[in-house]
Amino acid sequence: MTYTPTSWTLDRPLVDVPSAVDAELDRFFHDRHAEIDDLDPVVADGVDALEQFVTGGGKRLRPLFAWAGVRAALDGGGGTLSGSTGPEDLLRAVGSLEFIQACALIHDDIIDHSDTRRGRPTTHRRFEASHRGNGWSGDAVGYGESQAILVGDLAFAWADDMLVDSGVDAASLARAREPWRKMRTEVIAGQMLDIALENSGSEDPAMSEKVNTYKTAAYTVERPLHLGAALGDADARTVDLLRTAGREIGIAFQLEDDHLGVFGDPQVTGKAAGDDLRSGKRTWLVMRALATADRTDPAAAARLRAGMGTVRSDAEVDELRQIIVDSGAAAHNTGRARELTDTAVDALRTGHLGRGIVDELVAVAEQLTERRS
Amino acid sequence: MTYTPTSWTLDRPLVDVPSAVDAELDRFFHDRHAEIDDLDPVVADGVDALEQFVTGGGKRLRPLFAWAGVRAALDGGGGTLSGSTGPEDLLRAVGSLEFIQACALIHDDIIDHSDTRRGRPTTHRRFEASHRGNGWSGDAVGYGESQAILVGDLAFAWADDMLVDSGVDAASLARAREPWRKMRTEVIAGQMLDIALENSGSEDPAMSEKVNTYKTAAYTVERPLHLGAALGDADARTVDLLRTAGREIGIAFQLEDDHLGVFGDPQVTGKAAGDDLRSGKRTWLVMRALATADRTDPAAAARLRAGMGTVRSDAEVDELRQIIVDSGAAAHNTGRARELTDTAVDALRTGHLGRGIVDELVAVAEQLTERRS
């Protein structure tokens, strides 16, 4: 594989990962366009749609955690690198996670019938609009969804291509197989559970806990850390430490996200006040509030149950918020997020990894789970 | 990887591939169930849906061609195998193509709003029915499509898992990367083109030719042969011979399929007489007939154009069939399929590969492209 050498090095801090990954993604698309655009304008347009999606935003959180895993492997984690694997190869390998995320979000947007993402039309709406713009007859909505399913599939295939063709040596790739394999199955399993949860009307907090475990914690934090650690040939205790801490940070992140979905300031979140209440999202926070209020204040539980997905005014939102606060669920949710983060931070701080990577990882964890401040 | 030794050997004939692949797919699902079922009944049900789809039928055509590629590599094709790669490892590697096919068909069925496949409800209809059966409120159709998108994604991930974890040695897997990478992108590109073709109302035979090239020829024959040849470490001229012949056989197969879609006997095809005319499928055969009739008999062209997708009675179907025959397109289509097959067969017969594998490959090609007889 040919590439322009960059200044990327093995000790680059986590905060540098997003822009470096952006550059690698740009290069990947440049190469794919050169390979594919002659095939047909329709296919080139599909690649454009994926490129706009992938390069149009995102915090690059998964590559960042994977890079943390590489750094941890090499800084006290018992790992070494093959001489044939350079820092840019590893950067491309961790950057591939953005294509998994693109597939997950593009398909998720179809599933949720979402109109916009990051302030732009979702991928299915983009193709629906081009169907109309072309003046074609027939089912524009169906056309949009169909092309978006395929663009998501392409992203899923290209995730694998970007990892395997990253330039990382064969032994490192072989070690990366387990987290890669598990992560892909877990994120799909988490999505299946999430959809079943929404459709079944289940109020079982354990079901929500599973969704958080697989759809968020494993996929966003634990497995990316695991992938990076595997690429860097970390020893078993390092993998254990990172996976456990990653799961805790990931769940805390989701609980905090759920808190923001109910109590967040629209100025900060960019969403309507009480967005999850308006949309009826069945989070652990809400399920816990329902379960508690059922025992302590059945009238309040009934009001919350009826209001989920139906409330419109700010006053109604405030009323449901108060029920959630009064049930004790809000404090419990926040306390649990805090506790999980503290446990992860303690384990990292008292563990065997180098001070540098631990400080950076702790800073990211704190930032993710204290986004209100 | 542990497996029960079977009697599979490197010289096993192509006709033995389907049942041997079935056994490997069964084993793969057995292992996945053991790994995943405890996660949640919802996820276990998703795995069941995929298993029912994959094991519920299919000619295993792609593994068969890939096995032909392995055999050709070893029988005159300049290839050798690493001592660490056993026949069963290769069988698993070629069997993985059935998961790509499962993803393609499950997503295709959503796109086409198909109700049945192989006499059973399609995957999205299966989940739609379970939504209703559970008495859940909300959008059963949307739920079915959402879960089916995810089951297709799971199949796509597992294709890769079955290939990479097949037991085939790392060098062989590295050689398999190019056909694997190209094939996945090509089948998705072919689908994108197909959907655009249907929706645009294009009458350009060149567009249909591209769909045939990528969606059928490359994906069904050329790349599976290429994949097998790469796994068997075939030399460059063998790869070239197999790819070229595979492309020709693949296009001939599609042209013959299109012929059957218009002229096939319902007793043989299992579909309504003139099924492609009733559904308005825009095949190369029909586009060619339109283009020719536009010049020679505009009234007939107008009748064919108006009848595509709207005809209902057998008499109307017969009328459109006659227009296609009179245009010369039917004879041209059949002649072209014959010519492509003959070219491929000649190249294989006069080439450098062993007589045994050539005879078997020719027999499969003849069977695929002469299904009327």
CSV table of C-alpha atoms in Angstrom, one decimal, chain B:
chain,number,residue,atom,x,y,z
B,1,MET,CA,-10.7,-24.0,15.5
B,2,THR,CA,-12.0,-27.5,16.3
B,3,TYR,CA,-14.0,-29.5,13.9
B,4,THR,CA,-15.0,-33.1,13.3
B,5,PRO,CA,-12.9,-34.5,10.5
B,6,THR,CA,-15.0,-35.3,7.5
B,7,SER,CA,-14.2,-37.2,4.3
B,8,TRP,CA,-13.8,-34.0,2.3
B,9,THR,CA,-10.8,-34.1,0.0
B,10,LEU,CA,-9.2,-31.8,-2.5
B,11,ASP,CA,-10.4,-33.8,-5.5
B,12,ARG,CA,-14.1,-33.9,-4.5
B,13,PRO,CA,-16.3,-33.1,-7.5
B,14,LEU,CA,-18.3,-30.0,-7.9
B,15,VAL,CA,-21.6,-31.8,-7.5
B,16,ASP,CA,-20.6,-32.8,-4.0
B,17,VAL,CA,-20.1,-29.1,-2.9
B,18,PRO,CA,-23.7,-28.2,-2.0
B,19,SER,CA,-24.3,-30.9,0.6
B,20,ALA,CA,-20.8,-30.5,2.0
B,21,VAL,CA,-21.4,-26.7,2.3
B,22,ASP,CA,-24.7,-27.4,4.0
B,23,ALA,CA,-23.0,-29.4,6.7
B,24,GLU,CA,-20.4,-26.6,7.3
B,25,LEU,CA,-23.2,-24.0,7.5
B,26,ASP,CA,-25.0,-26.2,10.0
B,27,ARG,CA,-21.8,-26.4,12.1
B,28,PHE,CA,-21.3,-22.7,11.9
B,29,PHE,CA,-24.8,-22.0,13.2
B,30,HIS,CA,-24.4,-24.6,15.9
B,31,ASP,CA,-21.3,-22.7,17.1
B,32,ARG,CA,-22.9,-19.3,16.9
B,33,HIS,CA,-26.0,-20.4,18.8
B,34,ALA,CA,-23.8,-21.7,21.6
B,35,GLU,CA,-22.0,-18.3,21.7
B,36,ILE,CA,-25.0,-16.0,21.4
B,37,ASP,CA,-28.3,-17.6,22.5
B,38,ASP,CA,-27.7,-16.7,26.2
B,39,LEU,CA,-27.5,-13.1,25.3
B,40,ASP,CA,-31.2,-12.7,24.8
B,41,PRO,CA,-34.2,-14.5,23.2
B,42,VAL,CA,-34.6,-11.6,20.8
B,43,VAL,CA,-31.1,-12.1,19.5
B,44,ALA,CA,-31.4,-15.9,19.4
B,45,ASP,CA,-34.6,-15.3,17.3
B,46,GLY,CA,-32.6,-13.1,14.9
B,47,VAL,CA,-30.0,-15.9,14.5
B,48,ASP,CA,-32.8,-18.4,14.0
B,49,ALA,CA,-34.2,-16.2,11.2
B,50,LEU,CA,-30.8,-16.1,9.5
B,51,GLU,CA,-30.4,-19.9,10.0
B,52,GLN,CA,-33.8,-20.7,8.5
B,53,PHE,CA,-32.9,-18.4,5.5
B,54,VAL,CA,-29.5,-19.8,4.9
B,55,THR,CA,-30.3,-23.5,5.4
B,56,GLY,CA,-33.7,-23.3,3.8
B,57,GLY,CA,-32.5,-23.8,0.3
B,58,GLY,CA,-30.3,-22.4,-2.5
B,59,LYS,CA,-28.2,-24.1,-5.1
B,60,ARG,CA,-24.9,-23.1,-3.4
B,61,LEU,CA,-23.7,-22.0,-6.8
B,62,ARG,CA,-21.1,-19.5,-5.5
B,63,PRO,CA,-19.4,-22.0,-3.2
B,64,LEU,CA,-19.5,-24.5,-6.1
B,65,PHE,CA,-17.7,-22.0,-8.5
B,66,ALA,CA,-15.2,-21.1,-5.8
B,67,TRP,CA,-14.5,-24.8,-5.2
B,68,ALA,CA,-13.9,-25.1,-9.0
B,69,GLY,CA,-11.4,-22.3,-8.6
B,70,VAL,CA,-9.5,-24.2,-5.9
B,71,ARG,CA,-9.6,-27.4,-8.0
B,72,ALA,CA,-8.4,-25.5,-11.1
B,73,ALA,CA,-5.5,-23.9,-9.1
B,74,LEU,CA,-4.3,-27.3,-8.1
B,75,ASP,CA,-5.0,-29.1,-11.3
B,76,GLY,CA,-2.8,-27.4,-13.9
B,77,GLY,CA,-3.3,-23.9,-12.5
B,78,GLY,CA,0.1,-23.6,-10.9
B,79,GLY,CA,-1.1,-23.6,-7.3
B,80,THR,CA,-0.1,-25.4,-4.2
B,81,LEU,CA,-1.5,-25.4,-0.7
B,82,SER,CA,0.2,-24.6,2.6
B,83,GLY,CA,0.6,-27.8,4.6
B,84,SER,CA,-1.5,-26.1,7.4
B,85,THR,CA,-4.6,-25.7,5.2
B,86,GLY,CA,-6.8,-28.7,5.0
B,87,PRO,CA,-9.6,-29.5,2.6
B,88,GLU,CA,-12.3,-28.7,5.2
B,89,ASP,CA,-10.7,-25.3,5.8
B,90,LEU,CA,-11.1,-24.5,2.1
B,91,LEU,CA,-14.7,-25.9,2.1
B,92,ARG,CA,-15.6,-23.5,5.0
B,93,ALA,CA,-13.9,-20.6,3.2
B,94,VAL,CA,-15.9,-21.1,0.0
B,95,GLY,CA,-19.1,-21.8,2.0
B,96,SER,CA,-18.8,-18.3,3.5
B,97,LEU,CA,-20.2,-17.0,0.1
B,98,GLU,CA,-23.6,-18.2,1.2
B,99,PHE,CA,-23.7,-15.5,3.9
B,100,ILE,CA,-23.0,-12.8,1.3
B,101,GLN,CA,-25.8,-14.2,-0.7
B,102,ALA,CA,-28.1,-14.3,2.4
B,103,CYS,CA,-27.4,-10.6,3.0
B,104,ALA,CA,-28.0,-9.7,-0.6
B,105,LEU,CA,-31.3,-11.6,-0.8
B,106,ILE,CA,-32.7,-10.5,2.6
B,107,HIS,CA,-32.0,-6.9,1.8
B,108,ASP,CA,-33.3,-7.4,-1.8
B,109,ASP,CA,-36.5,-8.8,-0.5
B,110,ILE,CA,-37.1,-5.7,1.6
B,111,ILE,CA,-36.3,-3.5,-1.4
B,112,ASP,CA,-38.7,-5.5,-3.7
B,113,HIS,CA,-41.4,-5.7,-1.0
B,114,SER,CA,-41.4,-9.5,-1.7
B,115,ASP,CA,-43.7,-11.6,0.4
B,116,THR,CA,-42.2,-15.1,-0.1
B,117,ARG,CA,-38.9,-16.7,-1.0
B,118,ARG,CA,-38.5,-20.4,-1.6
B,119,GLY,CA,-42.1,-20.9,-0.6
B,120,ARG,CA,-41.7,-19.3,2.8
B,121,PRO,CA,-42.3,-15.8,4.2
B,122,THR,CA,-39.4,-13.5,3.5
B,123,THR,CA,-37.4,-12.4,6.5
B,124,HIS,CA,-39.1,-9.0,6.9
B,125,ARG,CA,-42.5,-10.7,6.7
B,126,ARG,CA,-41.5,-13.2,9.3
B,127,PHE,CA,-40.7,-10.5,11.8
B,128,GLU,CA,-43.8,-8.5,10.8
B,129,ALA,CA,-45.8,-11.7,11.6
B,130,SER,CA,-44.1,-12.1,15.0
B,131,HIS,CA,-44.8,-8.4,15.8
B,132,ARG,CA,-48.5,-9.1,15.1
B,133,GLY,CA,-48.4,-12.5,16.9
B,134,ASN,CA,-47.0,-10.9,20.0
B,135,GLY,CA,-49.9,-8.4,20.0
B,136,TRP,CA,-47.5,-5.5,20.0
B,137,SER,CA,-48.8,-2.1,19.1
B,138,GLY,CA,-47.3,0.1,16.5
B,139,ASP,CA,-45.9,-0.4,13.0
B,140,ALA,CA,-45.6,-4.2,12.3
B,141,VAL,CA,-44.4,-3.6,8.8
B,142,GLY,CA,-41.7,-1.2,9.9
B,143,TYR,CA,-40.6,-3.6,12.6
B,144,GLY,CA,-40.3,-6.5,10.1
B,145,GLU,CA,-38.2,-4.4,7.8
B,146,SER,CA,-36.0,-3.1,10.6
B,147,GLN,CA,-35.2,-6.5,12.0
B,148,ALA,CA,-34.6,-7.9,8.5
B,149,ILE,CA,-32.1,-5.1,7.7
B,150,LEU,CA,-30.2,-6.2,10.8
B,151,VAL,CA,-30.4,-9.9,10.0
B,152,GLY,CA,-28.9,-9.0,6.6
B,153,ASP,CA,-26.1,-7.0,8.3
B,154,LEU,CA,-25.4,-10.0,10.6
B,155,ALA,CA,-25.1,-12.2,7.5
B,156,PHE,CA,-22.7,-9.8,5.9
B,157,ALA,CA,-20.5,-9.8,9.1
B,158,TRP,CA,-20.7,-13.6,9.4
B,159,ALA,CA,-19.6,-14.1,5.8
B,160,ASP,CA,-16.4,-12.5,6.7
B,161,ASP,CA,-16.1,-14.4,10.0
B,162,MET,CA,-16.7,-17.7,8.2
B,163,LEU,CA,-14.0,-16.9,5.6
B,164,VAL,CA,-11.4,-15.5,8.0
B,165,ASP,CA,-11.9,-18.1,10.7
B,166,SER,CA,-12.1,-21.0,8.2
B,167,GLY,CA,-8.8,-22.3,9.2
B,168,VAL,CA,-7.2,-21.4,5.9
B,169,ASP,CA,-3.6,-20.2,6.4
B,170,ALA,CA,-2.8,-16.4,6.5
B,171,ALA,CA,-1.0,-16.3,3.2
B,172,SER,CA,-4.0,-17.8,1.4
B,173,LEU,CA,-6.4,-15.5,3.1
B,174,ALA,CA,-4.2,-12.5,2.1
B,175,ARG,CA,-4.4,-13.7,-1.6
B,176,ALA,CA,-8.2,-14.0,-1.2
B,177,ARG,CA,-8.5,-10.4,-0.2
B,178,GLU,CA,-8.6,-8.9,-3.7
B,179,PRO,CA,-11.5,-11.0,-5.1
B,180,TRP,CA,-13.3,-10.8,-1.7
B,181,ARG,CA,-13.0,-7.0,-1.6
B,182,LYS,CA,-13.9,-6.5,-5.2
B,183,MET,CA,-16.8,-9.0,-5.1
B,184,ARG,CA,-18.5,-7.3,-2.1
B,185,THR,CA,-18.3,-3.9,-3.6
B,186,GLU,CA,-19.4,-5.1,-7.0
B,187,VAL,CA,-22.5,-6.9,-5.8
B,188,ILE,CA,-23.6,-3.8,-3.9
B,189,ALA,CA,-22.8,-1.6,-6.9
B,190,GLY,CA,-24.8,-3.9,-9.1
B,191,GLN,CA,-27.7,-3.6,-6.8
B,192,MET,CA,-27.5,0.2,-6.7
B,193,LEU,CA,-27.5,0.1,-10.5
B,194,ASP,CA,-30.4,-2.3,-10.7
B,195,ILE,CA,-32.6,-0.1,-8.4
B,196,ALA,CA,-31.7,3.0,-10.3
B,197,LEU,CA,-32.5,1.3,-13.6
B,198,GLU,CA,-35.9,0.2,-12.3
B,199,ASN,CA,-36.8,3.6,-10.9
B,200,SER,CA,-35.4,5.7,-13.7
B,201,GLY,CA,-37.4,3.9,-16.4
B,202,SER,CA,-34.2,3.8,-18.4
B,203,GLU,CA,-34.4,1.9,-21.7
B,204,ASP,CA,-30.7,1.9,-22.2
B,205,PRO,CA,-29.5,-1.7,-22.8
B,206,ALA,CA,-26.0,-0.7,-21.7
B,207,MET,CA,-27.4,0.0,-18.3
B,208,SER,CA,-28.9,-3.4,-18.1
B,209,GLU,CA,-25.6,-4.9,-19.4
B,210,LYS,CA,-23.8,-3.3,-16.4
B,211,VAL,CA,-26.3,-4.7,-14.0
B,212,ASN,CA,-25.8,-8.2,-15.5
B,213,THR,CA,-22.0,-7.7,-15.3
B,214,TYR,CA,-21.8,-6.7,-11.7
B,215,LYS,CA,-24.9,-8.1,-10.0
B,216,THR,CA,-24.8,-11.5,-11.8
B,217,ALA,CA,-21.6,-12.3,-13.7
B,218,ALA,CA,-19.0,-10.9,-11.4
B,219,TYR,CA,-20.8,-11.8,-8.2
B,220,THR,CA,-22.1,-15.3,-9.1
B,221,VAL,CA,-19.4,-16.7,-11.3
B,222,GLU,CA,-16.3,-14.6,-12.0
B,223,ARG,CA,-15.4,-13.6,-8.4
B,224,PRO,CA,-16.2,-17.0,-6.8
B,225,LEU,CA,-13.9,-18.6,-9.3
B,226,HIS,CA,-11.3,-15.9,-8.6
B,227,LEU,CA,-11.6,-16.4,-4.9
B,228,GLY,CA,-11.1,-20.1,-5.2
B,229,ALA,CA,-8.2,-19.7,-7.5
B,230,ALA,CA,-6.6,-17.2,-5.1
B,231,LEU,CA,-7.1,-19.5,-2.2
B,232,GLY,CA,-5.4,-22.3,-4.2
B,233,ASP,CA,-2.5,-19.9,-5.1
B,234,ALA,CA,-3.2,-20.2,-8.9
B,235,ASP,CA,-0.9,-18.4,-11.3
B,236,ALA,CA,-1.9,-15.3,-13.1
B,237,ARG,CA,-2.9,-16.9,-16.4
B,238,THR,CA,-5.2,-19.3,-14.6
B,239,VAL,CA,-6.8,-16.4,-12.8
B,240,ASP,CA,-7.2,-14.6,-16.1
B,241,LEU,CA,-8.7,-17.6,-17.8
B,242,LEU,CA,-11.2,-18.4,-15.0
B,243,ARG,CA,-12.2,-14.7,-14.6
B,244,THR,CA,-12.9,-14.2,-18.3
B,245,ALA,CA,-14.7,-17.5,-18.7
B,246,GLY,CA,-16.6,-16.8,-15.5
B,247,ARG,CA,-17.8,-13.5,-16.8
B,248,GLU,CA,-19.0,-15.0,-20.0
B,249,ILE,CA,-20.8,-17.9,-18.3
B,250,GLY,CA,-22.3,-15.4,-15.8
B,251,ILE,CA,-23.7,-13.1,-18.5
B,252,ALA,CA,-25.0,-16.1,-20.5
B,253,PHE,CA,-26.7,-17.4,-17.3
B,254,GLN,CA,-28.4,-14.0,-16.8
B,255,LEU,CA,-29.5,-13.8,-20.5
B,256,GLU,CA,-31.0,-17.2,-20.3
B,257,ASP,CA,-32.7,-16.3,-17.0
B,258,ASP,CA,-34.2,-13.2,-18.7
B,259,HIS,CA,-35.4,-15.5,-21.6
B,260,LEU,CA,-37.1,-17.8,-19.1
B,261,GLY,CA,-38.7,-14.7,-17.4
B,262,VAL,CA,-40.5,-14.0,-20.7
B,263,PHE,CA,-40.8,-17.4,-22.5
B,264,GLY,CA,-40.3,-19.9,-19.7
B,265,ASP,CA,-42.8,-22.7,-19.1
B,266,PRO,CA,-44.5,-22.2,-15.7
B,267,GLN,CA,-44.1,-25.9,-15.0
B,268,VAL,CA,-40.4,-25.5,-15.2
B,269,THR,CA,-39.8,-22.1,-13.8
B,270,GLY,CA,-42.3,-22.3,-11.0
B,271,LYS,CA,-43.4,-18.7,-11.9
B,272,ALA,CA,-46.3,-17.3,-13.9
B,273,ALA,CA,-45.9,-17.4,-17.7
B,274,GLY,CA,-44.2,-14.2,-18.8
B,275,ASP,CA,-43.5,-13.2,-15.2
B,276,ASP,CA,-41.0,-10.5,-16.2
B,277,LEU,CA,-43.6,-8.9,-18.5
B,278,ARG,CA,-46.2,-8.9,-15.8
B,279,SER,CA,-43.8,-7.3,-13.3
B,280,GLY,CA,-42.3,-5.0,-15.8
B,281,LYS,CA,-38.7,-6.1,-15.2
B,282,ARG,CA,-36.3,-4.1,-17.4
B,283,THR,CA,-34.0,-6.8,-18.8
B,284,TRP,CA,-31.6,-6.6,-21.6
B,285,LEU,CA,-33.9,-8.7,-23.7
B,286,VAL,CA,-36.8,-6.3,-23.3
B,287,MET,CA,-34.7,-3.2,-23.8
B,288,ARG,CA,-33.2,-4.6,-26.9
B,289,ALA,CA,-36.7,-5.4,-28.2
B,290,LEU,CA,-37.9,-1.9,-27.5
B,291,ALA,CA,-34.9,-0.3,-29.1
B,292,THR,CA,-35.3,-2.5,-32.3
B,293,ALA,CA,-39.0,-2.1,-32.5
B,294,ASP,CA,-38.8,1.6,-32.1
B,295,ARG,CA,-37.0,1.6,-35.5
B,296,THR,CA,-38.9,-1.2,-37.3
B,297,ASP,CA,-42.4,-1.1,-35.8
B,298,PRO,CA,-43.2,1.9,-33.6
B,299,ALA,CA,-46.7,0.7,-32.9
B,300,ALA,CA,-45.4,-2.6,-31.6
B,301,ALA,CA,-42.8,-0.8,-29.5
B,302,ALA,CA,-45.6,1.4,-28.0
B,303,ARG,CA,-47.7,-1.7,-27.2
B,304,LEU,CA,-44.7,-3.4,-25.5
B,305,ARG,CA,-43.8,-0.3,-23.6
B,306,ALA,CA,-47.4,0.1,-22.4
B,307,GLY,CA,-47.8,-3.6,-21.6
B,308,MET,CA,-44.7,-3.9,-19.4
B,309,GLY,CA,-45.8,-4.2,-15.8
B,310,THR,CA,-49.5,-3.9,-16.7
B,311,VAL,CA,-50.4,-7.0,-18.6
B,312,ARG,CA,-52.5,-9.5,-16.8
B,313,SER,CA,-54.0,-12.2,-19.1
B,314,ASP,CA,-52.1,-15.0,-20.9
B,315,ALA,CA,-53.4,-13.6,-24.2
B,316,GLU,CA,-51.8,-10.2,-23.5
B,317,VAL,CA,-48.6,-12.0,-22.4
B,318,ASP,CA,-48.6,-13.9,-25.7
B,319,GLU,CA,-49.0,-10.6,-27.6
B,320,LEU,CA,-45.9,-9.1,-25.9
B,321,ARG,CA,-44.0,-12.3,-26.4
B,322,GLN,CA,-44.7,-12.1,-30.1
B,323,ILE,CA,-43.5,-8.5,-30.3
B,324,ILE,CA,-40.2,-9.5,-28.7
B,325,VAL,CA,-39.8,-12.4,-31.1
B,326,ASP,CA,-40.7,-10.3,-34.1
B,327,SER,CA,-38.2,-7.6,-33.1
B,328,GLY,CA,-35.5,-10.2,-33.4
B,329,ALA,CA,-34.5,-9.6,-29.8
B,330,ALA,CA,-35.4,-13.0,-28.6
B,331,ALA,CA,-33.2,-14.8,-31.1
B,332,HIS,CA,-30.4,-12.3,-30.6
B,333,ASN,CA,-30.6,-12.8,-26.8
B,334,THR,CA,-30.5,-16.6,-27.1
B,335,GLY,CA,-27.8,-16.4,-29.7
B,336,ARG,CA,-25.7,-14.2,-27.6
B,337,ALA,CA,-26.0,-16.5,-24.5
B,338,ARG,CA,-25.0,-19.4,-26.7
B,339,GLU,CA,-22.0,-17.5,-28.1
B,340,LEU,CA,-20.8,-16.4,-24.7
B,341,THR,CA,-21.0,-20.0,-23.4
B,342,ASP,CA,-19.3,-21.4,-26.4
B,343,THR,CA,-16.5,-18.9,-26.1
B,344,ALA,CA,-16.0,-19.7,-22.4
B,345,VAL,CA,-16.2,-23.5,-23.1
B,346,ASP,CA,-13.7,-23.2,-25.9
B,347,ALA,CA,-11.3,-21.2,-23.8
B,348,LEU,CA,-11.5,-23.7,-21.0
B,349,ARG,CA,-11.1,-26.7,-23.3
B,350,THR,CA,-8.1,-25.3,-25.2
B,351,GLY,CA,-6.5,-23.9,-22.0
B,352,HIS,CA,-3.9,-25.3,-19.7
B,353,LEU,CA,-6.1,-26.6,-16.9
B,354,GLY,CA,-6.5,-30.3,-16.2
B,355,ARG,CA,-9.1,-32.3,-18.1
B,356,GLY,CA,-11.0,-33.3,-15.0
B,357,ILE,CA,-11.8,-29.9,-13.6
B,358,VAL,CA,-12.5,-28.5,-17.1
B,359,ASP,CA,-15.1,-31.2,-17.9
B,360,GLU,CA,-16.9,-30.5,-14.6
B,361,LEU,CA,-16.8,-26.8,-15.1
B,362,VAL,CA,-18.1,-27.1,-18.7
B,363,ALA,CA,-20.9,-29.3,-17.5
B,364,VAL,CA,-22.0,-26.8,-14.9
B,365,ALA,CA,-21.8,-24.0,-17.5
B,366,GLU,CA,-23.9,-25.9,-20.0
B,367,GLN,CA,-26.4,-26.8,-17.4
B,368,LEU,CA,-26.8,-23.2,-16.2
B,369,THR,CA,-27.3,-21.8,-19.7
B,370,GLU,CA,-29.5,-24.4,-21.1
B,371,ARG,CA,-32.1,-24.8,-18.4
B,372,ARG,CA,-34.9,-25.0,-20.9
B,373,SER,CA,-33.8,-28.4,-22.1
